[in-house]
Amino acid sequence: MRVLKFGGSSLADFECLKQVHSLILNQAGEEALVVLSAPGGMTDQLVELVEQAEQGQDYSEQWLRLENRALGLLEQVQKLYGEVVHWPALSSLAEKLAGVKMLQHCPDPVRAYVISFGERISVALMQTMLGASQAAYLEACDCIVSHGGYLDAEVDLQLSQQKFVSAMNANPSKYYIMPGFTASNTRGELTTLGRNGSDYSAAVAAACLRAEVCQIWTDVDGVYNADPRFIKKASKIDWLSYKEAMELSYFGAKVLHPKTILPCAKFSVPCEIKNTHNPDVAGSVISNERRGDEAVKALSSLEDLAMLTVSGPGMKGKVGMAARVFGALANDNVSIVLITQSSCEFSISFCVHESDLDLALNALEQAFELEAQAGLIEPVQVQRELAIVTLVGDNMKAHKGLAAKFFASLAQAQLNIVAIAQDSTESAISAVIDGTRCNDAVKVCHENFFTHVPSIDVFLLGCGLVGQELIKQLEKQQAWLEARNIKLNLYGVANSKQLYLNADGVPFDSWQAELASQQQAFTLQRVEEFVKANHLINPVLVDCSSSQYLADQYVDFLNAGFHVVAANKKANTGSYDYYQALTLASQRKQRKFLYETNVGAGLPVLDNLQLLFGAGDELLSFNGILSGSLSYMFGALQDGLSLSEATAKAKSNGFTEPDPRDDLSGTDVARKLLIIARESGLQLELSDIEVESVVPTDFATGTSVDEFMARLPELDASFADKIQSAANEGKVLRYVGSIENGRCRVGIEAVDKAHALYDIRDGENALAILSQYYQPRPFVIRGYGAGAEVTSAGVFADILKTL
């Protein structure tokens, strides 16, 4: 005997009915019991009808929709398969509803009859399609015995087994067709088994008949390791134990009903989940047959919860207090989802569904009224909008560190844990978290435990040369990233006036046109809302601008949960207080603030400094060429070009800023030197750095760039004298940043061949670090430090460090 259950989505219309008919013929084998739900959505229609009637409302429109749907299915089946014999009388349903409306009250027995009407429609239609000669109508009320109320009854398996055997022996057949969801109590009255109770009906039937298998046919291919409606990379689980299936169903897996597993588990009947609309795909099997050794089988979540905490001095050491708490809730049929208790016995906390919250509070207030008046029990504390995220797997106990990885994943998602629970068999571990962030938690946990493809969600601020080059590199490196199991998404691009966001990712080939069409500018709030709406778990703001406005918001960016990658030096060279605030915000929010390109573009300058100082090294002195543009210009001077010629050449080749005075002033080098000084532990401001400009500070002030360039030859002669004077001593001129005895200076220096910076030219950067570990010969970092391509490569490297 095989038991096949088909859910509402499998019976939604006539085409679905024909598909189920075909599956029964092909899957049932020699003998089968078929359990049917109501046609998809019909139970909801019936629930709405009875609610409208109970409130005395006009439900004629809703009734017409239901009647037309039912009669439409009847007409289609009769046209092809003949008369439907066991068609339930719609007039009887209409009479019940009319009585409810007249009384404006619906007794539970009547409600049970109304909301279970759809199952009788499905069974009548399918019996006719299979043929009355080989398909016997099996009335669930004659087979399944229940207790505990009319609307969410529990089944008595022992009595039900006797009833099944008797009913089937009385009417032998190849196929038996039975409505799900319904049963009868010991008085013979119709009861229902709770929402999704048809699965429970099928499991009960399979257990009573010791069936070969209980197949649950639905609209998904099986049980997934996460909710596939939200986690696109969720994968189907081939096999689960009964214990794993029960944990998953209890903590929110929609494809399984908690009651379904128990009857099958009790009698070791395998339960198979299959897709009606994709029957050739192997489903998920739930059984005692152990397969695989995965540590974590699946991840589930349960939302819309509240946590109640009962506490007070009267709790401590008082025998039976926990029993009173849970007894009060049980008396009012409040289901408890999770329990945790403090080790000092001062308080006990538990989660309930938010729909039961008021009922739970009333029950507790009544149960502990006297203790509350005496001050022994404090007012019940309530936390709303919570969720539970649960890892499930029978093999978790054999693998160390899974709990640590689970909690680290929640921390990565920027979530606080409200409570923790683990069962004694270590096959499930649960965390109570903020319900509004539940999807974020599930997403990061699924990445860390299953796909192992971490994501980086980038928002680019600043679309100049470096920003444009970075986008090209992001596009070019997609295959490289995919080969390393890294998913890097560009979700937003902004310039000084416009912001473009795209939930599907910014298109690399048309981002400029899309950005130009936008009407809104960047604000942190807009990007925050986008991140929350799309449940992004690793957002990174990348600043490739030179904006002081953006630099002033970095602390806000970090506090909002963003990593910050900055090519912009303005934040790190602001006040020392702000520099410290950035560090503190990064540590407190566990977000990374990365700015490698602030000093050496693509050179690993700051990484090496941080490693040295982290290992206990101390800076003795520093000398470096920190400007690629000035390195290029001073190399050209060495080759015989005048100051004006060298500047014009550097400008035409794109080495300088649009206004060369930004380079010649030395301010950019001073900013870089200040960052190095602060990294080494010096508490300095930008004003503390002695700066020697390449040109006099008062030269051609207030003029345009073109006017400045036209007047620059006025300085050629005096600068040529400096070059010649250095050459007479066997030296060359370099623009150097130095740190000596805690003092910082940037300016022109004449260096000889023995100096580490003598050969540095043509756009190269070089840094000579003399430290406790590296002396008397310095540690030298050398390489090209100018150009959009090199700088964007450094930014790209920083982005990858956010994983």
mmCIF file of N, CA and C in Angstrom, residues 242-283:
data_model
loop_
_atom_site.group_PDB
_atom_site.id
_atom_site.type_symbol
_atom_site.label_atom_id
_atom_site.label_comp_id
_atom_site.label_asym_id
_atom_site.label_seq_id
_atom_site.Cartn_x
_atom_site.Cartn_y
_atom_site.Cartn_z
ATOM 1 N N TYR A 242 14.047 11.607 10.484
ATOM 2 C CA TYR A 242 12.794 12.094 11.066
ATOM 3 C C TYR A 242 13.066 13.249 12.039
ATOM 4 N N LYS A 243 14.139 13.117 12.804
ATOM 5 C CA LYS A 243 14.490 14.158 13.776
ATOM 6 C C LYS A 243 14.783 15.478 13.058
ATOM 7 N N GLU A 244 15.562 15.423 11.996
ATOM 8 C CA GLU A 244 15.885 16.637 11.248
ATOM 9 C C GLU A 244 14.629 17.257 10.640
ATOM 10 N N ALA A 245 13.782 16.415 10.096
ATOM 11 C CA ALA A 245 12.552 16.922 9.482
ATOM 12 C C ALA A 245 11.653 17.577 10.527
ATOM 13 N N MET A 246 11.565 16.986 11.712
ATOM 14 C CA MET A 246 10.728 17.560 12.764
ATOM 15 C C MET A 246 11.266 18.906 13.213
ATOM 16 N N GLU A 247 12.584 19.019 13.359
ATOM 17 C CA GLU A 247 13.178 20.294 13.763
ATOM 18 C C GLU A 247 12.927 21.366 12.708
ATOM 19 N N LEU A 248 13.098 20.998 11.451
ATOM 20 C CA LEU A 248 12.889 21.969 10.375
ATOM 21 C C LEU A 248 11.436 22.421 10.306
ATOM 22 N N SER A 249 10.517 21.488 10.420
ATOM 23 C CA SER A 249 9.103 21.850 10.347
ATOM 24 C C SER A 249 8.704 22.702 11.541
ATOM 25 N N TYR A 250 9.249 22.381 12.699
ATOM 26 C CA TYR A 250 8.906 23.134 13.910
ATOM 27 C C TYR A 250 9.401 24.564 13.822
ATOM 28 N N PHE A 251 10.582 24.742 13.229
ATOM 29 C CA PHE A 251 11.179 26.075 13.167
ATOM 30 C C PHE A 251 10.987 26.741 11.809
ATOM 31 N N GLY A 252 9.901 26.413 11.105
ATOM 32 C CA GLY A 252 9.492 27.279 10.017
ATOM 33 C C GLY A 252 9.568 26.754 8.607
ATOM 34 N N ALA A 253 10.080 25.532 8.376
ATOM 35 C CA ALA A 253 10.131 25.031 7.005
ATOM 36 C C ALA A 253 8.714 24.842 6.481
ATOM 37 N N LYS A 254 8.345 25.604 5.451
ATOM 38 C CA LYS A 254 6.951 25.667 5.016
ATOM 39 C C LYS A 254 6.468 24.381 4.353
ATOM 40 N N VAL A 255 7.368 23.622 3.750
ATOM 41 C CA VAL A 255 6.939 22.453 2.992
ATOM 42 C C VAL A 255 6.561 21.285 3.903
ATOM 43 N N LEU A 256 6.937 21.354 5.177
ATOM 44 C CA LEU A 256 6.639 20.291 6.128
ATOM 45 C C LEU A 256 5.723 20.806 7.231
ATOM 46 N N HIS A 257 4.804 19.956 7.674
ATOM 47 C CA HIS A 257 3.955 20.301 8.808
ATOM 48 C C HIS A 257 4.453 19.497 10.011
ATOM 49 N N PRO A 258 4.636 20.139 11.170
ATOM 50 C CA PRO A 258 5.193 19.425 12.325
ATOM 51 C C PRO A 258 4.473 18.131 12.669
ATOM 52 N N LYS A 259 3.124 18.138 12.549
ATOM 53 C CA LYS A 259 2.374 16.942 12.913
ATOM 54 C C LYS A 259 2.613 15.785 11.941
ATOM 55 N N THR A 260 3.038 16.096 10.713
ATOM 56 C CA THR A 260 3.151 15.074 9.680
ATOM 57 C C THR A 260 4.208 14.041 10.018
ATOM 58 N N ILE A 261 5.301 14.479 10.610
ATOM 59 C CA ILE A 261 6.456 13.601 10.771
ATOM 60 C C ILE A 261 6.215 12.539 11.845
ATOM 61 N N LEU A 262 5.513 12.902 12.919
ATOM 62 C CA LEU A 262 5.401 12.002 14.067
ATOM 63 C C LEU A 262 4.792 10.631 13.728
ATOM 64 N N PRO A 263 3.645 10.566 13.041
ATOM 65 C CA PRO A 263 3.089 9.233 12.739
ATOM 66 C C PRO A 263 4.023 8.386 11.873
ATOM 67 N N CYS A 264 4.652 9.030 10.873
ATOM 68 C CA CYS A 264 5.573 8.285 10.014
ATOM 69 C C CYS A 264 6.777 7.797 10.806
ATOM 70 N N ALA A 265 7.304 8.656 11.689
ATOM 71 C CA ALA A 265 8.467 8.282 12.488
ATOM 72 C C ALA A 265 8.139 7.137 13.431
ATOM 73 N N LYS A 266 6.951 7.172 14.025
ATOM 74 C CA LYS A 266 6.577 6.162 15.011
ATOM 75 C C LYS A 266 6.570 4.764 14.418
ATOM 76 N N PHE A 267 6.169 4.647 13.143
ATOM 77 C CA PHE A 267 6.084 3.334 12.510
ATOM 78 C C PHE A 267 7.090 3.181 11.358
ATOM 79 N N SER A 268 8.095 4.082 11.320
ATOM 80 C CA SER A 268 9.191 4.010 10.338
ATOM 81 C C SER A 268 8.689 3.927 8.902
ATOM 82 N N VAL A 269 7.665 4.722 8.594
ATOM 83 C CA VAL A 269 7.175 4.808 7.212
ATOM 84 C C VAL A 269 7.934 5.922 6.501
ATOM 85 N N PRO A 270 8.657 5.617 5.427
ATOM 86 C CA PRO A 270 9.366 6.676 4.705
ATOM 87 C C PRO A 270 8.389 7.718 4.152
ATOM 88 N N CYS A 271 8.783 8.968 4.259
ATOM 89 C CA CYS A 271 7.963 10.068 3.734
ATOM 90 C C CYS A 271 8.751 10.743 2.627
ATOM 91 N N GLU A 272 8.118 10.896 1.475
ATOM 92 C CA GLU A 272 8.799 11.457 0.310
ATOM 93 C C GLU A 272 8.078 12.727 -0.143
ATOM 94 N N ILE A 273 8.840 13.812 -0.305
ATOM 95 C CA ILE A 273 8.289 15.081 -0.782
ATOM 96 C C ILE A 273 8.610 15.210 -2.265
ATOM 97 N N LYS A 274 7.564 15.356 -3.119
ATOM 98 C CA LYS A 274 7.785 15.439 -4.555
ATOM 99 C C LYS A 274 6.963 16.576 -5.157
ATOM 100 N N ASN A 275 7.334 16.950 -6.380
ATOM 101 C CA ASN A 275 6.713 18.076 -7.070
ATOM 102 C C ASN A 275 5.726 17.570 -8.120
ATOM 103 N N THR A 276 4.464 17.911 -7.932
ATOM 104 C CA THR A 276 3.428 17.504 -8.885
ATOM 105 C C THR A 276 3.734 17.999 -10.293
ATOM 106 N N HIS A 277 4.286 19.183 -10.391
ATOM 107 C CA HIS A 277 4.518 19.810 -11.698
ATOM 108 C C HIS A 277 5.888 19.468 -12.268
ATOM 109 N N ASN A 278 6.677 18.682 -11.539
ATOM 110 C CA ASN A 278 7.999 18.250 -12.006
ATOM 111 C C ASN A 278 8.262 16.847 -11.462
ATOM 112 N N PRO A 279 7.412 15.892 -11.841
ATOM 113 C CA PRO A 279 7.423 14.577 -11.179
ATOM 114 C C PRO A 279 8.661 13.737 -11.438
ATOM 115 N N ASP A 280 9.401 14.019 -12.487
ATOM 116 C CA ASP A 280 10.572 13.204 -12.803
ATOM 117 C C ASP A 280 11.770 13.502 -11.907
ATOM 118 N N VAL A 281 11.723 14.623 -11.195
ATOM 119 C CA VAL A 281 12.823 14.973 -10.293
ATOM 120 C C VAL A 281 12.693 14.180 -9.000
ATOM 121 N N ALA A 282 13.794 13.583 -8.575
ATOM 122 C CA ALA A 282 13.790 12.861 -7.303
ATOM 123 C C ALA A 282 13.509 13.838 -6.170
ATOM 124 N N GLY A 283 12.596 13.488 -5.297
ATOM 125 C CA GLY A 283 12.239 14.388 -4.212
ATOM 126 C C GLY A 283 13.163 14.236 -3.019
#
